[in-house]
mmCIF file of N, CA and C in Angstrom:
data_model
loop_
_atom_site.group_PDB
_atom_site.id
_atom_site.type_symbol
_atom_site.label_atom_id
_atom_site.label_comp_id
_atom_site.label_asym_id
_atom_site.label_seq_id
_atom_site.Cartn_x
_atom_site.Cartn_y
_atom_site.Cartn_z
ATOM 1 N N MET A 107 0.919 -1.233 -0.034
ATOM 2 C CA MET A 107 -0.001 0.080 -0.004
ATOM 3 C C MET A 107 1.016 1.280 -0.064
ATOM 4 N N PRO A 108 0.729 2.143 -0.936
ATOM 5 C CA PRO A 108 1.429 3.314 -1.110
ATOM 6 C C PRO A 108 1.289 4.265 0.236
ATOM 7 N N GLN A 109 2.288 4.737 0.469
ATOM 8 C CA GLN A 109 2.244 5.853 1.519
ATOM 9 C C GLN A 109 1.821 7.151 1.112
ATOM 10 N N LYS A 110 0.575 7.880 1.905
ATOM 11 C CA LYS A 110 0.219 9.144 1.573
ATOM 12 C C LYS A 110 1.253 10.046 1.545
ATOM 13 N N LYS A 111 1.359 11.117 0.637
ATOM 14 C CA LYS A 111 2.163 12.097 0.500
ATOM 15 C C LYS A 111 1.616 13.217 1.375
ATOM 16 N N ARG A 112 2.353 13.826 2.227
ATOM 17 C CA ARG A 112 1.808 15.106 2.914
ATOM 18 C C ARG A 112 1.963 16.219 2.068
ATOM 19 N N THR A 113 0.752 16.833 2.128
ATOM 20 C CA THR A 113 0.927 18.254 1.238
ATOM 21 C C THR A 113 0.269 19.292 2.234
ATOM 22 N N PHE A 114 0.892 20.382 1.776
ATOM 23 C CA PHE A 114 0.438 21.805 2.379
ATOM 24 C C PHE A 114 -0.946 22.154 1.793
ATOM 25 N N ARG A 115 -1.866 22.529 2.685
ATOM 26 C CA ARG A 115 -3.103 23.008 2.269
ATOM 27 C C ARG A 115 -3.430 24.327 2.717
ATOM 28 N N THR A 116 -4.374 25.170 2.040
ATOM 29 C CA THR A 116 -4.662 26.523 2.441
ATOM 30 C C THR A 116 -6.042 26.688 2.716
ATOM 31 N N VAL A 117 -6.526 27.277 3.475
ATOM 32 C CA VAL A 117 -7.784 27.625 3.750
ATOM 33 C C VAL A 117 -8.199 28.998 3.175
ATOM 34 N N VAL A 118 -8.979 29.142 2.140
ATOM 35 C CA VAL A 118 -9.345 30.554 1.466
ATOM 36 C C VAL A 118 -10.762 30.904 2.472
ATOM 37 N N PHE A 119 -10.747 32.136 2.953
ATOM 38 C CA PHE A 119 -11.846 32.707 3.508
ATOM 39 C C PHE A 119 -12.192 34.069 2.938
ATOM 40 N N GLU A 120 -13.515 34.145 2.436
ATOM 41 C CA GLU A 120 -13.905 35.350 1.941
ATOM 42 C C GLU A 120 -15.064 35.896 2.557
ATOM 43 N N SER A 121 -14.987 37.288 2.852
ATOM 44 C CA SER A 121 -16.059 38.008 3.656
ATOM 45 C C SER A 121 -16.083 39.418 3.399
ATOM 46 N N ASP A 122 -17.068 40.044 3.637
ATOM 47 C CA ASP A 122 -17.204 41.240 3.551
ATOM 48 C C ASP A 122 -16.831 41.983 4.934
ATOM 49 N N PHE A 123 -16.621 41.238 5.860
ATOM 50 C CA PHE A 123 -16.059 41.829 7.086
ATOM 51 C C PHE A 123 -14.592 42.105 7.143
ATOM 52 N N ASP A 124 -14.150 43.063 7.842
ATOM 53 C CA ASP A 124 -12.787 43.347 7.743
ATOM 54 C C ASP A 124 -12.211 42.760 9.190
ATOM 55 N N LEU A 125 -11.842 41.522 8.878
ATOM 56 C CA LEU A 125 -11.183 40.871 9.868
ATOM 57 C C LEU A 125 -9.864 40.341 9.503
ATOM 58 N N SER A 126 -8.901 40.396 10.446
ATOM 59 C CA SER A 126 -7.564 39.717 10.346
ATOM 60 C C SER A 126 -7.663 38.055 10.077
ATOM 61 N N PRO A 127 -6.816 37.434 9.364
ATOM 62 C CA PRO A 127 -6.884 36.310 9.247
ATOM 63 C C PRO A 127 -6.998 35.355 10.582
ATOM 64 N N GLU A 128 -6.243 35.825 11.618
ATOM 65 C CA GLU A 128 -6.263 35.257 12.996
ATOM 66 C C GLU A 128 -7.556 35.441 13.582
ATOM 67 N N ASP A 129 -8.204 36.476 13.415
ATOM 68 C CA ASP A 129 -9.759 36.612 13.916
ATOM 69 C C ASP A 129 -10.693 35.759 13.255
ATOM 70 N N ALA A 130 -10.487 35.635 11.931
ATOM 71 C CA ALA A 130 -11.336 34.698 11.169
ATOM 72 C C ALA A 130 -11.246 33.438 11.669
ATOM 73 N N TRP A 131 -10.037 33.014 11.730
ATOM 74 C CA TRP A 131 -9.428 31.551 12.375
ATOM 75 C C TRP A 131 -10.150 31.208 13.661
ATOM 76 N N LYS A 132 -10.009 32.333 14.576
ATOM 77 C CA LYS A 132 -10.469 32.189 15.914
ATOM 78 C C LYS A 132 -12.085 31.979 16.118
ATOM 79 N N THR A 133 -12.481 32.785 15.199
ATOM 80 C CA THR A 133 -14.070 32.898 15.124
ATOM 81 C C THR A 133 -14.618 31.228 14.548
ATOM 82 N N TYR A 134 -13.950 31.131 13.474
ATOM 83 C CA TYR A 134 -14.236 29.619 12.773
ATOM 84 C C TYR A 134 -14.101 28.566 14.041
ATOM 85 N N SER A 135 -13.031 28.696 14.937
ATOM 86 C CA SER A 135 -12.766 27.517 15.727
ATOM 87 C C SER A 135 -13.845 27.466 16.766
ATOM 88 N N TYR A 136 -14.692 28.524 17.000
ATOM 89 C CA TYR A 136 -15.914 28.458 17.934
ATOM 90 C C TYR A 136 -17.185 27.688 17.157
ATOM 91 N N ARG A 137 -16.797 27.128 16.285
ATOM 92 C CA ARG A 137 -17.958 26.405 15.450
ATOM 93 C C ARG A 137 -18.537 25.269 16.235
ATOM 94 N N TRP A 138 -17.631 24.587 17.090
ATOM 95 C CA TRP A 138 -18.016 23.388 17.636
ATOM 96 C C TRP A 138 -18.808 23.789 18.817
ATOM 97 N N GLN A 139 -18.515 24.886 19.437
ATOM 98 C CA GLN A 139 -19.258 25.366 20.674
ATOM 99 C C GLN A 139 -20.499 25.952 20.016
ATOM 100 N N ILE A 140 -20.633 26.344 18.856
ATOM 101 C CA ILE A 140 -21.995 26.857 18.489
ATOM 102 C C ILE A 140 -22.849 25.581 18.112
ATOM 103 N N GLU A 141 -22.369 24.489 17.469
ATOM 104 C CA GLU A 141 -22.948 23.101 17.305
ATOM 105 C C GLU A 141 -23.502 22.698 18.637
ATOM 106 N N ILE A 142 -22.643 22.944 19.637
ATOM 107 C CA ILE A 142 -23.153 22.121 21.112
ATOM 108 C C ILE A 142 -24.272 23.016 21.446
ATOM 109 N N VAL A 143 -24.370 24.326 21.431
ATOM 110 C CA VAL A 143 -25.436 25.260 21.843
ATOM 111 C C VAL A 143 -26.700 24.926 21.063
ATOM 112 N N MET A 144 -26.608 24.702 19.717
ATOM 113 C CA MET A 144 -27.675 24.448 18.828
ATOM 114 C C MET A 144 -28.241 23.170 19.105
ATOM 115 N N ARG A 145 -27.318 22.082 19.446
ATOM 116 C CA ARG A 145 -28.087 20.809 19.933
ATOM 117 C C ARG A 145 -28.559 20.837 20.882
ATOM 118 N N TYR A 146 -28.151 21.424 22.086
ATOM 119 C CA TYR A 146 -28.702 21.610 23.344
ATOM 120 C C TYR A 146 -30.185 22.404 23.098
ATOM 121 N N TYR A 147 -30.028 23.543 22.212
ATOM 122 C CA TYR A 147 -31.316 24.338 21.785
ATOM 123 C C TYR A 147 -32.375 23.390 21.169
ATOM 124 N N LYS A 148 -31.975 22.573 20.480
ATOM 125 C CA LYS A 148 -32.846 21.696 19.700
ATOM 126 C C LYS A 148 -33.258 20.494 20.575
ATOM 127 N N ASN A 149 -32.464 19.833 21.224
ATOM 128 C CA ASN A 149 -32.917 18.546 21.850
ATOM 129 C C ASN A 149 -33.346 18.771 23.301
ATOM 130 N N ALA A 150 -32.665 19.354 24.139
ATOM 131 C CA ALA A 150 -32.901 19.677 25.470
ATOM 132 C C ALA A 150 -34.242 20.432 25.687
ATOM 133 N N LEU A 151 -34.428 21.422 24.875
ATOM 134 C CA LEU A 151 -35.510 22.111 25.188
ATOM 135 C C LEU A 151 -36.717 21.776 24.500
ATOM 136 N N GLY A 152 -36.497 20.504 23.942
ATOM 137 C CA GLY A 152 -37.747 19.766 23.152
ATOM 138 C C GLY A 152 -38.521 20.445 22.280
ATOM 139 N N PHE A 153 -38.061 20.773 21.346
ATOM 140 C CA PHE A 153 -38.814 21.679 20.248
ATOM 141 C C PHE A 153 -39.428 20.648 19.299
ATOM 142 N N ASP A 154 -39.603 19.404 19.680
ATOM 143 C CA ASP A 154 -40.519 18.487 18.638
ATOM 144 C C ASP A 154 -41.897 18.765 19.005
ATOM 145 N N VAL A 155 -42.057 19.133 20.115
ATOM 146 C CA VAL A 155 -43.465 19.295 20.409
ATOM 147 C C VAL A 155 -43.988 20.752 20.751
ATOM 148 N N THR A 156 -44.909 21.247 19.993
ATOM 149 C CA THR A 156 -45.371 22.687 20.046
ATOM 150 C C THR A 156 -46.385 22.806 21.108
ATOM 151 N N ARG A 157 -46.282 23.858 22.128
ATOM 152 C CA ARG A 157 -46.610 24.160 23.267
ATOM 153 C C ARG A 157 -47.956 25.151 23.067
ATOM 154 N N VAL A 158 -47.908 25.609 21.836
ATOM 155 C CA VAL A 158 -49.055 26.794 21.451
ATOM 156 C C VAL A 158 -49.383 26.384 20.173
ATOM 157 N N HIS A 159 -50.410 27.127 19.580
ATOM 158 C CA HIS A 159 -51.201 26.783 18.388
ATOM 159 C C HIS A 159 -50.819 27.934 17.421
ATOM 160 N N ASP A 160 -50.771 29.353 17.799
ATOM 161 C CA ASP A 160 -50.727 30.278 16.807
ATOM 162 C C ASP A 160 -49.074 30.224 16.327
ATOM 163 N N ASP A 161 -48.900 30.608 15.017
ATOM 164 C CA ASP A 161 -47.685 30.745 14.466
ATOM 165 C C ASP A 161 -46.735 31.639 15.121
ATOM 166 N N TYR A 162 -47.362 32.963 15.683
ATOM 167 C CA TYR A 162 -46.704 34.065 16.185
ATOM 168 C C TYR A 162 -46.225 33.575 17.652
ATOM 169 N N SER A 163 -46.933 32.677 18.217
ATOM 170 C CA SER A 163 -46.677 32.271 19.695
ATOM 171 C C SER A 163 -45.556 31.101 19.479
ATOM 172 N N VAL A 164 -45.650 30.472 18.564
ATOM 173 C CA VAL A 164 -44.282 29.484 18.410
ATOM 174 C C VAL A 164 -43.260 30.089 18.173
ATOM 175 N N ILE A 165 -43.137 31.233 17.507
ATOM 176 C CA ILE A 165 -41.921 32.116 17.030
ATOM 177 C C ILE A 165 -41.532 32.609 18.417
ATOM 178 N N GLY A 166 -42.551 33.250 19.118
ATOM 179 C CA GLY A 166 -42.211 34.068 20.508
ATOM 180 C C GLY A 166 -41.592 32.942 21.357
ATOM 181 N N SER A 167 -42.165 31.710 21.512
ATOM 182 C CA SER A 167 -41.768 30.862 22.528
ATOM 183 C C SER A 167 -40.359 30.477 22.062
ATOM 184 N N GLU A 168 -40.176 30.070 20.915
ATOM 185 C CA GLU A 168 -38.829 29.631 20.727
ATOM 186 C C GLU A 168 -37.573 30.693 20.601
ATOM 187 N N PHE A 169 -38.121 32.030 20.412
ATOM 188 C CA PHE A 169 -37.207 33.088 20.588
ATOM 189 C C PHE A 169 -36.836 33.335 22.206
ATOM 190 N N ILE A 170 -37.653 33.121 22.904
ATOM 191 C CA ILE A 170 -37.584 33.216 24.415
ATOM 192 C C ILE A 170 -36.567 32.039 24.956
ATOM 193 N N ASP A 171 -36.872 30.893 24.422
ATOM 194 C CA ASP A 171 -36.035 29.825 24.564
ATOM 195 C C ASP A 171 -34.555 29.927 24.119
ATOM 196 N N PHE A 172 -34.408 30.579 23.011
ATOM 197 C CA PHE A 172 -33.010 30.747 22.508
ATOM 198 C C PHE A 172 -32.355 31.628 23.246
ATOM 199 N N LEU A 173 -32.952 32.739 23.605
ATOM 200 C CA LEU A 173 -32.430 33.713 24.463
ATOM 201 C C LEU A 173 -31.844 33.207 25.887
ATOM 202 N N SER A 174 -32.834 32.226 26.340
ATOM 203 C CA SER A 174 -32.594 31.652 27.786
ATOM 204 C C SER A 174 -31.204 30.855 27.511
ATOM 205 N N THR A 175 -31.095 30.137 26.418
ATOM 206 C CA THR A 175 -29.970 29.383 26.192
ATOM 207 C C THR A 175 -28.761 30.248 26.033
ATOM 208 N N VAL A 176 -28.770 31.425 25.364
ATOM 209 C CA VAL A 176 -27.573 32.175 25.017
ATOM 210 C C VAL A 176 -27.242 32.625 26.380
ATOM 211 N N ILE A 177 -27.992 33.146 27.073
ATOM 212 C CA ILE A 177 -27.732 33.923 28.627
ATOM 213 C C ILE A 177 -27.112 32.718 29.299
ATOM 214 N N THR A 178 -27.709 31.319 29.435
ATOM 215 C CA THR A 178 -27.107 30.352 30.263
ATOM 216 C C THR A 178 -25.672 30.126 29.941
ATOM 217 N N PHE A 179 -25.370 30.076 28.585
ATOM 218 C CA PHE A 179 -23.895 29.708 28.194
ATOM 219 C C PHE A 179 -23.175 30.777 28.383
ATOM 220 N N ARG A 180 -23.711 32.066 28.305
ATOM 221 C CA ARG A 180 -22.769 33.352 28.579
ATOM 222 C C ARG A 180 -22.510 33.223 30.129
ATOM 223 N N LEU A 181 -23.441 32.663 30.918
ATOM 224 C CA LEU A 181 -23.156 32.907 32.437
ATOM 225 C C LEU A 181 -22.259 31.653 32.568
ATOM 226 N N LEU A 182 -22.250 30.687 32.187
ATOM 227 C CA LEU A 182 -21.347 29.449 32.135
ATOM 228 C C LEU A 182 -19.873 29.932 31.938
ATOM 229 N N ASN A 183 -19.909 30.435 30.723
ATOM 230 C CA ASN A 183 -18.443 31.049 30.427
ATOM 231 C C ASN A 183 -17.930 32.063 31.312
ATOM 232 N N LEU A 184 -18.762 32.938 31.907
ATOM 233 C CA LEU A 184 -18.253 33.991 32.839
ATOM 234 C C LEU A 184 -17.808 33.211 34.184
ATOM 235 N N PHE A 185 -18.791 32.368 34.590
ATOM 236 C CA PHE A 185 -18.515 31.429 35.731
ATOM 237 C C PHE A 185 -17.033 30.910 35.678
ATOM 238 N N ASP A 186 -16.978 30.307 34.460
ATOM 239 C CA ASP A 186 -15.732 29.467 34.307
ATOM 240 C C ASP A 186 -14.595 30.394 34.213
ATOM 241 N N GLU A 187 -14.616 31.453 33.356
ATOM 242 C CA GLU A 187 -13.590 32.430 33.288
ATOM 243 C C GLU A 187 -13.149 32.988 34.625
ATOM 244 N N LYS A 188 -14.124 33.189 35.611
ATOM 245 C CA LYS A 188 -13.839 33.708 37.107
ATOM 246 C C LYS A 188 -13.322 32.708 38.047
ATOM 247 N N GLY A 189 -13.466 31.477 37.586
ATOM 248 C CA GLY A 189 -13.045 30.196 38.387
ATOM 249 C C GLY A 189 -14.026 29.810 39.497
ATOM 250 N N LEU A 190 -15.279 30.254 39.346
ATOM 251 C CA LEU A 190 -16.204 29.888 40.423
ATOM 252 C C LEU A 190 -16.854 28.484 40.087
ATOM 253 N N LEU A 191 -16.718 27.915 39.012
ATOM 254 C CA LEU A 191 -17.008 26.446 38.643
ATOM 255 C C LEU A 191 -16.186 25.521 39.352
ATOM 256 N N GLU A 192 -15.045 25.994 39.587
ATOM 257 C CA GLU A 192 -14.012 24.908 40.476
ATOM 258 C C GLU A 192 -14.488 24.588 41.900
ATOM 259 N N ASP A 193 -15.302 25.539 42.559
ATOM 260 C CA ASP A 193 -15.677 25.398 43.828
ATOM 261 C C ASP A 193 -17.284 24.984 43.908
ATOM 262 N N MET A 194 -17.894 25.595 42.968
ATOM 263 C CA MET A 194 -19.384 25.271 43.186
ATOM 264 C C MET A 194 -20.017 24.928 41.646
ATOM 265 N N SER A 195 -21.330 24.162 41.828
ATOM 266 C CA SER A 195 -21.781 23.853 40.650
ATOM 267 C C SER A 195 -22.705 25.107 40.056
ATOM 268 N N TYR A 196 -23.053 24.948 38.745
ATOM 269 C CA TYR A 196 -23.826 25.984 38.268
ATOM 270 C C TYR A 196 -25.120 26.176 38.918
ATOM 271 N N LYS A 197 -25.619 25.059 39.464
ATOM 272 C CA LYS A 197 -26.893 25.095 40.082
ATOM 273 C C LYS A 197 -26.747 25.866 41.431
ATOM 274 N N LYS A 198 -25.657 25.625 42.303
ATOM 275 C CA LYS A 198 -25.361 26.411 43.272
ATOM 276 C C LYS A 198 -25.115 27.721 43.114
ATOM 277 N N ILE A 199 -24.489 28.065 42.289
ATOM 278 C CA ILE A 199 -24.196 29.705 42.009
ATOM 279 C C ILE A 199 -25.468 30.402 41.657
ATOM 280 N N MET A 200 -26.425 29.741 40.782
ATOM 281 C CA MET A 200 -27.661 30.445 40.461
ATOM 282 C C MET A 200 -28.537 30.263 41.891
ATOM 283 N N HIS A 201 -28.533 29.436 42.652
ATOM 284 C CA HIS A 201 -29.245 29.551 43.917
ATOM 285 C C HIS A 201 -28.828 30.724 44.998
ATOM 286 N N ILE A 202 -27.396 31.005 44.950
ATOM 287 C CA ILE A 202 -26.954 32.029 45.748
ATOM 288 C C ILE A 202 -27.466 33.286 44.872
ATOM 289 N N LEU A 203 -27.467 33.468 43.711
ATOM 290 C CA LEU A 203 -27.822 34.602 43.099
ATOM 291 C C LEU A 203 -29.085 35.078 43.156
ATOM 292 N N GLN A 204 -30.060 33.969 43.293
ATOM 293 C CA GLN A 204 -31.454 33.952 43.415
ATOM 294 C C GLN A 204 -31.876 34.458 44.811
ATOM 295 N N ARG A 205 -30.898 34.104 45.972
ATOM 296 C CA ARG A 205 -31.167 34.455 47.289
ATOM 297 C C ARG A 205 -30.886 36.062 47.280
ATOM 298 N N GLY A 206 -29.970 36.496 46.463
ATOM 299 C CA GLY A 206 -29.610 38.026 46.485
ATOM 300 C C GLY A 206 -30.754 38.674 45.824
ATOM 301 N N LYS A 207 -31.369 38.231 44.968
ATOM 302 C CA LYS A 207 -32.748 39.094 44.482
ATOM 303 C C LYS A 207 -33.787 39.261 45.501
ATOM 304 N N GLU A 208 -33.851 38.310 46.413
ATOM 305 C CA GLU A 208 -34.985 38.505 47.308
ATOM 306 C C GLU A 208 -34.935 39.582 48.366
#
């Protein structure tokens, strides 16, 4: 069986955005995180079943669920960045924040 020859490959990225190649690559590398969020959004929030009947209600309901998902992941990233998740769970942090609201 012949051995594969190693070749140099180039990624060509065209866009109307004024981005440096490093920023474009960094943004592209977040693709997997976006995939995880969308999988969570689709599966964990159970969009197979519609809980409302009107088209606008469905759109509104999905929009609210999507915003909740985005906020949750932003909080998780912030908590991780600040090192809070090393000592407490997400649930525990949210419980402490809820107590501050009362």
